[in-house]
Amino acid sequence: MTATPGARPVRRYDPQRADRIVDAALDVIAEHGVPNTTHRLIAAAADVPLGSLTYHFTTLEELRARAFTRHAERMAAAYEAHFRTVRSADDVVEAVTDLVHGDAGADPHDWAIAYELYLAALRDPALRTVTGSWMRRSRRVLERFVDPTTARGVDALVEGLVMHKILSTDPVSREQTREIVARAVRPATPPGTGV
Amino acid sequence: MTATPGARPVRRYDPQRADRIVDAALDVIAEHGVPNTTHRLIAAAADVPLGSLTYHFTTLEELRARAFTRHAERMAAAYEAHFRTVRSADDVVEAVTDLVHGDAGADPHDWAIAYELYLAALRDPALRTVTGSWMRRSRRVLERFVDPTTARGVDALVEGLVMHKILSTDPVSREQTREIVARAVRPATPPGTGV
DNA sequence: CAGTCATGTGTACGAGCGTACGCATACCGG
DNA sequence: CCGGTATGCGTACGCTCGTACACATGACTG
């Protein structure tokens, strides 16, 4: 009977601990923001002792980077999955509208982390590669349905709409969003077409 | 001979000091980000002693809020000024393109502060009023030329385009931006018009 | 089944932080 | 001309942070 006292089960052997710590770090970033993301808060969130963090990750900066990388990976995967059922350019409008209004698997929690990442990447070139590959992936998805320039525009539009949605006091209706998106998706005036 | 030593001119009587501190705070936020914006850094940037900050601003949080408020005010004013010469909806496309590509008085420095503000506002409702009134002002400017829904879309688009422009490794060309903006500005398919 | 060593844990330390506060200074109303 | 007081200044305090490190433990190899 080695596990007698009600104190602690002596949590030894925890192979996925590093993973759990990374997820906990994401939770803390989402809830408290990068400035308040400390070793101690993360440790509490992951329910591991403080020393465990410095054991698995040499520095806090490294841990943050891993967390952001994982989040970007997940977001990109969700993005791709969301567009897997889309067939025509018309469906794109609806799919993008879903995206903005949180009906595609990404909630405010996720977007908060995303914006924390953006801001961090503004000053850390290493993180720039993370945001870069994420943006490239999402653009590539859109390019299956629309031309590259339109893809860029729609991608940026989503970013802006979500940000405004989160910050705005008077929110945009789904109807409005659909109309805005439709305008962006509609192909450019093709030089020789029409007349 | 009271001002003998070459050490310091005994900088007494500095009526605009509070103002200067706020501007210094903005510089520090832009360069180092909110997490690293400390009393000591700001004091050094403003070339005032540390104690001067706590004298003029009871708390660091208050100083940050004042700085953000001033910045939002300036950005909104610049926005309005930039559109003062615009006459038709066609000019809007060019004006917005200028905005995105930094030819309208707002440089990466300014945008960095803006995004710091956005993120801070995400967690501080008090700052939400600052971002809210800023967004409202910019939208109202656009509404002089386009319908409200379009204004919302363009406003969000600018946000997203600038962010992508700052973070992206392969930048968007001015040409591309103009095309994207043009698509957003073009009025929606009017349901009952034309016939 | 015994020894090794990767893994897990608690504590301590130096640095930098926000803020408080006592003293110095010069402007200003009388 | 002189005191009162708003303003300017330097320093110190308590706290939290990231990180280091000595010790404990149990899974795995041979």
Short mmCIF file of C-alpha atoms (C1' of nucleotides) in Angstrom, two decimals:
data_model
loop_
_atom_site.label_atom_id
_atom_site.label_comp_id
_atom_site.label_asym_id
_atom_site.label_seq_id
_atom_site.Cartn_x
_atom_site.Cartn_y
_atom_site.Cartn_z
CA MET A 1 0.00 0.00 0.00
CA THR A 2 2.10 2.76 -1.23
CA ALA A 3 -0.77 5.06 -2.18
CA THR A 4 -2.24 5.40 1.29
CA PRO A 5 -2.52 9.12 2.16
CA GLY A 6 -5.32 11.19 0.73
CA ALA A 7 -2.79 13.85 -0.13
CA ARG A 8 -1.52 12.87 -3.55
CA PRO A 9 -1.47 9.74 -5.67
CA VAL A 10 2.24 10.44 -6.23
CA ARG A 11 1.46 11.01 -9.88
CA ARG A 12 4.45 9.18 -11.38
CA TYR A 13 4.70 8.09 -14.97
CA ASP A 14 2.75 10.57 -17.04
CA PRO A 15 3.91 10.13 -20.63
CA GLN A 16 1.59 12.71 -22.18
CA ARG A 17 2.42 15.35 -19.67
CA ALA A 18 4.25 17.59 -22.13
CA ASP A 19 1.19 17.53 -24.37
CA ARG A 20 -1.09 18.39 -21.52
CA ILE A 21 1.12 21.30 -20.54
CA VAL A 22 0.96 22.72 -24.06
CA ASP A 23 -2.83 22.55 -24.01
CA ALA A 24 -2.92 24.16 -20.60
CA ALA A 25 -0.71 26.94 -21.91
CA LEU A 26 -3.23 27.57 -24.69
CA ASP A 27 -6.02 27.79 -22.15
CA VAL A 28 -4.08 30.27 -20.06
CA ILE A 29 -3.19 32.38 -23.09
CA ALA A 30 -6.83 32.47 -24.16
CA GLU A 31 -8.07 33.42 -20.74
CA HIS A 32 -5.36 35.71 -19.40
CA GLY A 33 -3.44 36.84 -22.46
CA VAL A 34 0.24 36.46 -23.23
CA PRO A 35 1.37 39.09 -20.67
CA ASN A 36 -0.10 37.09 -17.81
CA THR A 37 0.88 33.68 -19.07
CA THR A 38 3.31 32.56 -16.40
CA HIS A 39 4.90 29.25 -15.52
CA ARG A 40 2.89 29.12 -12.35
CA LEU A 41 -0.48 29.74 -13.99
CA ILE A 42 0.18 27.11 -16.62
CA ALA A 43 1.34 24.63 -14.02
CA ALA A 44 -1.85 25.17 -12.05
CA ALA A 45 -3.99 24.78 -15.17
CA ALA A 46 -2.24 21.54 -16.13
CA ASP A 47 -2.24 20.37 -12.50
CA VAL A 48 1.48 19.68 -12.46
CA PRO A 49 4.20 21.02 -10.19
CA LEU A 50 6.13 24.11 -11.22
CA GLY A 51 9.38 22.26 -11.75
CA SER A 52 7.73 20.08 -14.36
CA LEU A 53 7.54 22.96 -16.82
CA THR A 54 11.23 23.76 -16.80
CA TYR A 55 11.94 20.07 -17.13
CA HIS A 56 9.93 19.59 -20.32
CA PHE A 57 10.52 23.03 -21.84
CA THR A 58 13.80 24.81 -21.43
CA THR A 59 12.22 28.25 -21.58
CA LEU A 60 8.81 29.85 -21.34
CA GLU A 61 9.28 31.35 -24.76
CA GLU A 62 9.74 27.90 -26.23
CA LEU A 63 6.59 26.66 -24.55
CA ARG A 64 4.61 29.56 -25.92
CA ALA A 65 5.94 28.93 -29.40
CA ARG A 66 4.95 25.25 -29.21
CA ALA A 67 1.49 26.18 -28.02
CA PHE A 68 1.00 28.69 -30.81
CA THR A 69 2.26 26.21 -33.38
CA ARG A 70 -0.20 23.60 -32.22
CA HIS A 71 -3.05 26.08 -32.27
CA ALA A 72 -2.27 27.23 -35.80
CA GLU A 73 -2.06 23.63 -36.92
CA ARG A 74 -5.47 22.89 -35.42
CA MET A 75 -7.08 26.02 -36.86
CA ALA A 76 -5.75 25.27 -40.32
CA ALA A 77 -6.96 21.70 -40.11
CA ALA A 78 -10.41 22.85 -39.02
CA TYR A 79 -10.44 25.37 -41.85
CA GLU A 80 -9.66 22.67 -44.40
CA ALA A 81 -12.19 20.29 -42.92
CA HIS A 82 -14.87 22.95 -43.00
CA PHE A 83 -14.42 23.46 -46.73
CA ARG A 84 -14.25 19.76 -47.55
CA THR A 85 -17.96 19.61 -48.30
CA VAL A 86 -17.99 22.78 -50.36
CA ARG A 87 -18.49 22.22 -54.07
CA SER A 88 -19.30 25.43 -55.92
CA ALA A 89 -18.30 29.06 -55.49
CA ASP A 90 -21.82 29.73 -54.27
CA ASP A 91 -21.34 27.38 -51.35
CA VAL A 92 -18.21 29.31 -50.48
CA VAL A 93 -20.26 32.30 -49.40
CA GLU A 94 -22.21 30.23 -46.93
CA ALA A 95 -19.12 28.43 -45.69
CA VAL A 96 -17.25 31.68 -45.06
CA THR A 97 -20.26 33.14 -43.30
CA ASP A 98 -20.30 30.11 -41.04
CA LEU A 99 -16.65 30.70 -40.31
CA VAL A 100 -17.19 34.27 -39.23
CA HIS A 101 -20.18 33.49 -37.08
CA GLY A 102 -18.49 30.69 -35.22
CA ASP A 103 -20.44 27.83 -36.76
CA ALA A 104 -17.33 26.12 -38.04
CA GLY A 105 -15.67 24.86 -34.91
CA ALA A 106 -13.79 28.01 -33.95
CA ASP A 107 -15.17 29.92 -30.97
CA PRO A 108 -14.10 33.23 -29.40
CA HIS A 109 -11.67 31.29 -27.25
CA ASP A 110 -9.85 30.09 -30.37
CA TRP A 111 -9.90 33.48 -32.02
CA ALA A 112 -8.50 35.12 -28.93
CA ILE A 113 -5.51 32.81 -29.11
CA ALA A 114 -5.19 33.56 -32.80
CA TYR A 115 -4.97 37.29 -32.17
CA GLU A 116 -2.51 36.77 -29.36
CA LEU A 117 -0.44 34.85 -31.88
CA TYR A 118 -0.70 37.59 -34.48
CA LEU A 119 0.52 40.20 -32.08
CA ALA A 120 3.32 38.02 -30.80
CA ALA A 121 4.35 37.30 -34.39
CA LEU A 122 4.54 41.01 -35.03
CA ARG A 123 7.65 41.10 -32.85
CA ASP A 124 8.98 37.55 -33.09
CA PRO A 125 10.12 36.52 -36.58
CA ALA A 126 10.15 32.86 -35.53
CA LEU A 127 6.40 33.02 -35.01
CA ARG A 128 6.06 34.70 -38.36
CA THR A 129 6.66 31.32 -39.99
CA VAL A 130 3.75 29.88 -38.03
CA THR A 131 1.31 32.59 -39.08
CA GLY A 132 2.72 32.49 -42.60
CA SER A 133 2.12 28.80 -43.16
CA TRP A 134 -1.33 29.08 -41.60
CA MET A 135 -2.31 31.90 -43.94
CA ARG A 136 -0.89 30.02 -46.90
CA ARG A 137 -2.93 26.95 -46.06
CA SER A 138 -6.18 28.82 -45.70
CA ARG A 139 -5.57 30.69 -48.92
CA ARG A 140 -4.87 27.46 -50.76
CA VAL A 141 -8.21 26.10 -49.62
CA LEU A 142 -10.01 29.12 -51.00
CA GLU A 143 -8.09 28.94 -54.25
CA ARG A 144 -9.86 25.70 -55.03
CA PHE A 145 -12.96 27.79 -55.65
CA VAL A 146 -11.88 31.31 -56.55
CA ASP A 147 -8.93 33.08 -58.16
CA PRO A 148 -5.83 33.86 -56.03
CA THR A 149 -6.56 37.55 -55.65
CA THR A 150 -10.08 36.87 -54.47
CA ALA A 151 -8.72 34.26 -52.07
CA ARG A 152 -6.43 36.84 -50.51
CA GLY A 153 -9.27 39.27 -50.17
CA VAL A 154 -11.65 36.79 -48.61
CA ASP A 155 -8.98 35.58 -46.22
CA ALA A 156 -8.30 39.11 -45.03
CA LEU A 157 -12.00 39.86 -44.88
CA VAL A 158 -12.63 36.93 -42.55
CA GLU A 159 -9.89 38.16 -40.25
CA GLY A 160 -11.34 41.65 -40.14
CA LEU A 161 -14.94 40.59 -39.77
CA VAL A 162 -14.19 38.28 -36.87
CA MET A 163 -12.16 40.94 -35.13
CA HIS A 164 -14.91 43.50 -35.54
CA LYS A 165 -17.47 40.96 -34.41
CA ILE A 166 -15.55 40.25 -31.23
CA LEU A 167 -14.85 43.89 -30.41
CA SER A 168 -17.98 45.56 -31.68
CA THR A 169 -20.71 46.70 -29.36
CA ASP A 170 -23.40 46.43 -32.02
CA PRO A 171 -22.85 43.15 -33.83
CA VAL A 172 -23.25 42.40 -37.49
CA SER A 173 -26.16 40.20 -38.44
CA ARG A 174 -25.60 36.95 -40.26
CA GLU A 175 -27.54 38.38 -43.17
CA GLN A 176 -25.18 41.34 -43.41
CA THR A 177 -22.13 39.15 -43.19
CA ARG A 178 -23.42 36.98 -46.02
CA GLU A 179 -23.95 40.01 -48.20
CA ILE A 180 -20.47 41.36 -47.50
CA VAL A 181 -18.88 38.01 -48.17
CA ALA A 182 -20.87 37.56 -51.36
CA ARG A 183 -19.49 40.83 -52.66
CA ALA A 184 -15.92 39.74 -51.98
CA VAL A 185 -16.38 36.32 -53.53
CA ARG A 186 -18.00 37.52 -56.73
CA PRO A 187 -15.25 37.49 -59.36
CA ALA A 188 -13.69 40.70 -60.48
CA THR A 189 -14.99 42.44 -63.55
CA PRO A 190 -13.37 40.23 -66.15
CA PRO A 191 -11.74 42.57 -68.67
CA GLY A 192 -13.40 41.24 -71.83
CA THR A 193 -16.55 39.69 -70.46
CA GLY A 194 -20.05 40.99 -70.29
CA VAL A 195 -20.27 43.48 -73.09
CA MET B 1 25.18 80.04 -8.96
CA THR B 2 22.50 77.51 -8.36
CA ALA B 3 22.75 75.81 -11.76
CA THR B 4 26.45 75.12 -11.61
CA PRO B 5 27.02 71.43 -12.10
CA GLY B 6 26.99 69.99 -15.61
CA ALA B 7 24.87 67.19 -14.30
CA ARG B 8 21.30 68.34 -14.85
CA PRO B 9 19.53 71.58 -15.65
CA VAL B 10 17.23 70.79 -12.73
CA ARG B 11 14.34 70.53 -15.11
CA ARG B 12 11.74 72.34 -13.02
CA TYR B 13 8.45 73.58 -14.29
CA ASP B 14 7.43 71.30 -17.14
CA PRO B 15 3.73 71.94 -17.71
CA GLN B 16 3.31 69.55 -20.64
CA ARG B 17 5.06 66.71 -18.95
CA ALA B 18 1.94 64.56 -18.59
CA ASP B 19 1.35 64.88 -22.32
CA ARG B 20 4.89 63.93 -23.11
CA ILE B 21 4.63 60.88 -20.89
CA VAL B 22 1.53 59.69 -22.72
CA ASP B 23 3.33 60.00 -26.06
CA ALA B 24 6.34 58.19 -24.68
CA ALA B 25 4.04 55.42 -23.50
CA LEU B 26 2.72 55.06 -27.04
CA ASP B 27 6.25 54.78 -28.39
CA VAL B 28 7.12 52.10 -25.86
CA ILE B 29 3.93 50.16 -26.60
CA ALA B 30 4.67 50.28 -30.30
CA GLU B 31 8.25 49.16 -29.92
CA HIS B 32 8.09 46.69 -27.06
CA GLY B 33 4.46 45.66 -26.81
CA VAL B 34 2.10 45.95 -23.87
CA PRO B 35 3.72 43.12 -21.87
CA ASN B 36 7.02 45.01 -21.75
CA THR B 37 5.56 48.44 -21.23
CA THR B 38 6.87 49.31 -17.77
CA HIS B 39 7.05 52.48 -15.76
CA ARG B 40 10.81 52.49 -16.10
CA LEU B 41 10.86 52.11 -19.87
CA ILE B 42 8.31 54.86 -20.33
CA ALA B 43 10.18 57.14 -17.96
CA ALA B 44 13.39 56.61 -19.92
CA ALA B 45 11.60 57.27 -23.22
CA ALA B 46 10.08 60.48 -21.90
CA ASP B 47 13.33 61.45 -20.16
CA VAL B 48 11.68 61.98 -16.81
CA PRO B 49 12.41 60.38 -13.45
CA LEU B 50 10.50 57.29 -12.40
CA GLY B 51 8.60 59.04 -9.65
CA SER B 52 7.11 61.44 -12.15
CA LEU B 53 4.89 58.72 -13.62
CA THR B 54 3.20 57.80 -10.38
CA TYR B 55 2.72 61.46 -9.66
CA HIS B 56 0.84 62.23 -12.87
CA PHE B 57 -0.90 58.87 -13.28
CA THR B 58 -2.10 56.94 -10.30
CA THR B 59 -1.65 53.59 -11.96
CA LEU B 60 0.07 52.10 -15.00
CA GLU B 61 -3.23 50.80 -16.25
CA GLU B 62 -4.63 54.31 -16.28
CA LEU B 63 -1.64 55.58 -18.23
CA ARG B 64 -2.07 52.82 -20.79
CA ALA B 65 -5.74 53.64 -21.17
CA ARG B 66 -4.97 57.32 -21.71
CA ALA B 67 -2.35 56.47 -24.29
CA PHE B 68 -4.69 54.17 -26.18
CA THR B 69 -7.45 56.75 -26.08
CA ARG B 70 -5.17 59.39 -27.56
CA HIS B 71 -4.00 57.04 -30.26
CA ALA B 72 -7.53 56.07 -31.27
CA GLU B 73 -8.46 59.74 -31.38
CA ARG B 74 -5.53 60.52 -33.66
CA MET B 75 -6.17 57.58 -35.95
CA ALA B 76 -9.82 58.47 -36.32
CA ALA B 77 -8.95 62.07 -37.06
CA ALA B 78 -6.41 61.00 -39.68
CA TYR B 79 -9.00 58.68 -41.17
CA GLU B 80 -11.51 61.50 -41.49
CA ALA B 81 -8.93 63.88 -42.89
CA HIS B 82 -7.86 61.34 -45.47
CA PHE B 83 -11.38 61.06 -46.84
CA ARG B 84 -12.05 64.79 -46.84
CA THR B 85 -10.98 65.13 -50.46
CA VAL B 86 -12.91 62.12 -51.63
CA ARG B 87 -15.93 62.92 -53.74
CA SER B 88 -17.31 59.90 -55.54
CA ALA B 89 -17.55 56.21 -54.71
CA ASP B 90 -14.85 55.61 -57.28
CA ASP B 91 -12.39 57.75 -55.35
CA VAL B 92 -13.16 55.61 -52.32
CA VAL B 93 -11.37 52.65 -53.85
CA GLU B 94 -8.19 54.63 -54.27
CA ALA B 95 -8.47 56.22 -50.85
CA VAL B 96 -8.92 52.87 -49.11
CA THR B 97 -6.02 51.41 -51.07
CA ASP B 98 -3.87 54.28 -49.84
CA LEU B 99 -4.97 53.51 -46.32
CA VAL B 100 -3.91 49.88 -46.55
CA HIS B 101 -0.57 50.63 -48.13
CA GLY B 102 0.39 53.25 -45.59
CA ASP B 103 0.04 56.25 -47.83
CA ALA B 104 -2.44 57.94 -45.57
CA GLY B 105 -0.41 58.93 -42.56
CA ALA B 106 -0.57 55.64 -40.67
CA ASP B 107 2.61 53.59 -40.65
CA PRO B 108 3.37 50.12 -39.21
CA HIS B 109 4.21 51.84 -35.93
CA ASP B 110 0.67 53.17 -35.70
CA TRP B 111 -0.90 49.90 -36.71
CA ALA B 112 1.13 48.01 -34.16
CA ILE B 113 -0.32 50.21 -31.44
CA ALA B 114 -3.77 49.70 -32.91
CA TYR B 115 -3.46 45.94 -32.66
CA GLU B 116 -2.11 46.18 -29.16
CA LEU B 117 -5.22 48.17 -28.36
CA TYR B 118 -7.51 45.62 -29.97
CA LEU B 119 -6.04 42.80 -27.98
CA ALA B 120 -6.14 44.79 -24.75
CA ALA B 121 -9.76 45.70 -25.46
CA LEU B 122 -10.56 42.03 -25.83
CA ARG B 123 -10.09 41.67 -22.07
CA ASP B 124 -10.79 45.19 -20.78
CA PRO B 125 -14.36 46.41 -21.30
CA ALA B 126 -13.29 49.98 -20.55
CA LEU B 127 -11.08 49.93 -23.63
CA ARG B 128 -13.95 48.46 -25.60
CA THR B 129 -15.57 51.90 -25.60
CA VAL B 130 -12.41 53.34 -27.17
CA THR B 131 -12.31 50.81 -29.99
CA GLY B 132 -16.07 51.07 -30.35
CA SER B 133 -16.15 54.81 -30.93
CA TRP B 134 -13.17 54.59 -33.26
CA MET B 135 -14.90 51.96 -35.40
CA ARG B 136 -18.09 53.96 -35.39
CA ARG B 137 -16.29 57.07 -36.61
CA SER B 138 -14.51 55.30 -39.44
CA ARG B 139 -17.69 53.62 -40.51
CA ARG B 140 -19.55 56.93 -40.54
CA VAL B 141 -16.93 58.35 -42.86
CA LEU B 142 -17.43 55.51 -45.30
CA GLU B 143 -21.19 55.83 -45.09
CA ARG B 144 -20.93 59.19 -46.81
CA PHE B 145 -20.11 57.27 -49.97
CA VAL B 146 -21.55 53.78 -49.66
CA ASP B 147 -24.42 52.01 -47.93
CA PRO B 148 -24.00 50.95 -44.26
CA THR B 149 -23.49 47.29 -44.98
CA THR B 150 -20.78 48.04 -47.51
CA ALA B 151 -19.18 50.41 -45.02
CA ARG B 152 -18.99 47.64 -42.46
CA GLY B 153 -17.46 45.30 -44.96
CA VAL B 154 -14.87 47.79 -46.16
CA ASP B 155 -13.95 48.71 -42.62
CA ALA B 156 -13.37 45.09 -41.70
CA LEU B 157 -11.54 44.48 -44.94
CA VAL B 158 -9.08 47.27 -44.23
CA GLU B 159 -8.38 45.77 -40.83
CA GLY B 160 -7.73 42.36 -42.29
CA LEU B 161 -5.68 43.55 -45.24
CA VAL B 162 -3.39 45.62 -43.07
CA MET B 163 -2.89 42.77 -40.65
CA HIS B 164 -2.07 40.36 -43.45
CA LYS B 165 0.19 42.92 -45.02
CA ILE B 166 2.15 43.32 -41.81
CA LEU B 167 2.41 39.61 -41.05
CA SER B 168 2.68 38.16 -44.51
CA THR B 169 5.96 36.99 -45.92
CA ASP B 170 4.86 37.53 -49.51
CA PRO B 171 3.15 40.90 -49.64
CA VAL B 172 0.12 41.90 -51.62
CA SER B 173 0.73 44.28 -54.50
CA ARG B 174 -0.99 47.61 -54.62
CA GLU B 175 -2.73 46.45 -57.78
CA GLN B 176 -4.15 43.43 -56.01
CA THR B 177 -5.30 45.49 -53.06
CA ARG B 178 -7.10 47.90 -55.35
CA GLU B 179 -8.90 45.03 -57.05
CA ILE B 180 -9.96 43.50 -53.75
CA VAL B 181 -11.17 46.83 -52.42
CA ALA B 182 -13.03 47.57 -55.63
CA ARG B 183 -14.95 44.34 -55.24
CA ALA B 184 -15.97 45.24 -51.71
CA VAL B 185 -17.00 48.77 -52.60
CA ARG B 186 -19.13 47.82 -55.58
CA PRO B 187 -22.73 47.87 -54.39
CA ALA B 188 -24.51 44.64 -53.74
CA THR B 189 -26.76 43.12 -56.37
CA PRO B 190 -29.75 45.37 -55.83
CA PRO B 191 -32.74 43.01 -55.65
CA GLY B 192 -35.33 45.09 -57.42
CA THR B 193 -33.22 47.62 -59.28
CA GLY B 194 -32.71 48.02 -62.94
CA VAL B 195 -36.04 46.68 -64.11
"C1'" DC C 1 16.33 -8.99 -9.64
"C1'" DA C 2 19.59 -5.23 -9.10
"C1'" DG C 3 21.56 -0.94 -10.96
"C1'" DT C 4 20.95 3.01 -13.90
"C1'" DC C 5 19.14 6.95 -15.36
"C1'" DA C 6 15.34 9.39 -17.43
"C1'" DT C 7 11.66 11.44 -15.27
"C1'" DG C 8 9.24 13.89 -11.46
"C1'" DT C 9 9.25 17.29 -7.46
"C1'" DG C 10 9.97 21.05 -4.04
"C1'" DT C 11 12.45 24.97 -2.89
"C1'" DA C 12 15.42 28.80 -3.36
"C1'" DC C 13 17.49 32.88 -5.62
"C1'" DG C 14 18.41 36.99 -8.18
"C1'" DA C 15 16.07 40.32 -11.14
"C1'" DG C 16 12.66 43.45 -12.36
"C1'" DC C 17 8.31 45.00 -11.41
"C1'" DG C 18 4.47 48.56 -9.53
"C1'" DT C 19 3.94 51.55 -6.15
"C1'" DA C 20 4.69 54.42 -1.81
"C1'" DC C 21 6.80 58.07 0.35
"C1'" DG C 22 9.90 61.60 2.35
"C1'" DC C 23 12.43 65.40 0.92
"C1'" DA C 24 13.65 69.40 -2.41
"C1'" DT C 25 12.20 73.12 -5.07
"C1'" DA C 26 10.18 77.27 -7.01
"C1'" DC C 27 5.77 79.43 -8.13
"C1'" DC C 28 2.17 82.49 -6.24
"C1'" DG C 29 -1.33 84.80 -3.27
"C1'" DG C 30 -1.12 87.78 0.51
"C1'" DC D 1 8.84 89.83 0.69
"C1'" DC D 2 7.42 85.49 2.64
"C1'" DG D 3 5.12 81.38 3.73
"C1'" DG D 4 2.06 77.51 1.62
"C1'" DT D 5 1.64 74.29 -1.58
"C1'" DA D 6 1.56 72.06 -6.03
"C1'" DT D 7 5.05 69.91 -8.44
"C1'" DG D 8 9.42 67.36 -9.16
"C1'" DC D 9 12.65 63.84 -7.63
"C1'" DG D 10 15.24 59.73 -5.74
"C1'" DT D 11 15.01 55.68 -3.24
"C1'" DA D 12 13.19 51.80 -0.93
"C1'" DC D 13 9.86 47.97 -0.19
"C1'" DG D 14 7.25 43.95 -0.99
"C1'" DC D 15 5.96 40.97 -4.53
"C1'" DT D 16 6.02 37.85 -8.48
"C1'" DC D 17 8.50 36.29 -12.01
"C1'" DG D 18 11.74 32.86 -14.73
"C1'" DT D 19 14.95 29.71 -13.89
"C1'" DA D 20 18.32 26.61 -11.40
"C1'" DC D 21 19.19 22.79 -8.84
"C1'" DA D 22 19.47 19.08 -5.38
"C1'" DC D 23 16.93 15.28 -4.19
"C1'" DA D 24 13.29 11.32 -4.89
"C1'" DT D 25 11.41 7.66 -7.48
"C1'" DG D 26 10.26 3.92 -10.30
"C1'" DA D 27 10.49 1.91 -15.28
"C1'" DC D 28 13.65 -0.63 -17.93
"C1'" DT D 29 17.94 -3.26 -19.30
"C1'" DG D 30 20.80 -6.91 -18.82
#
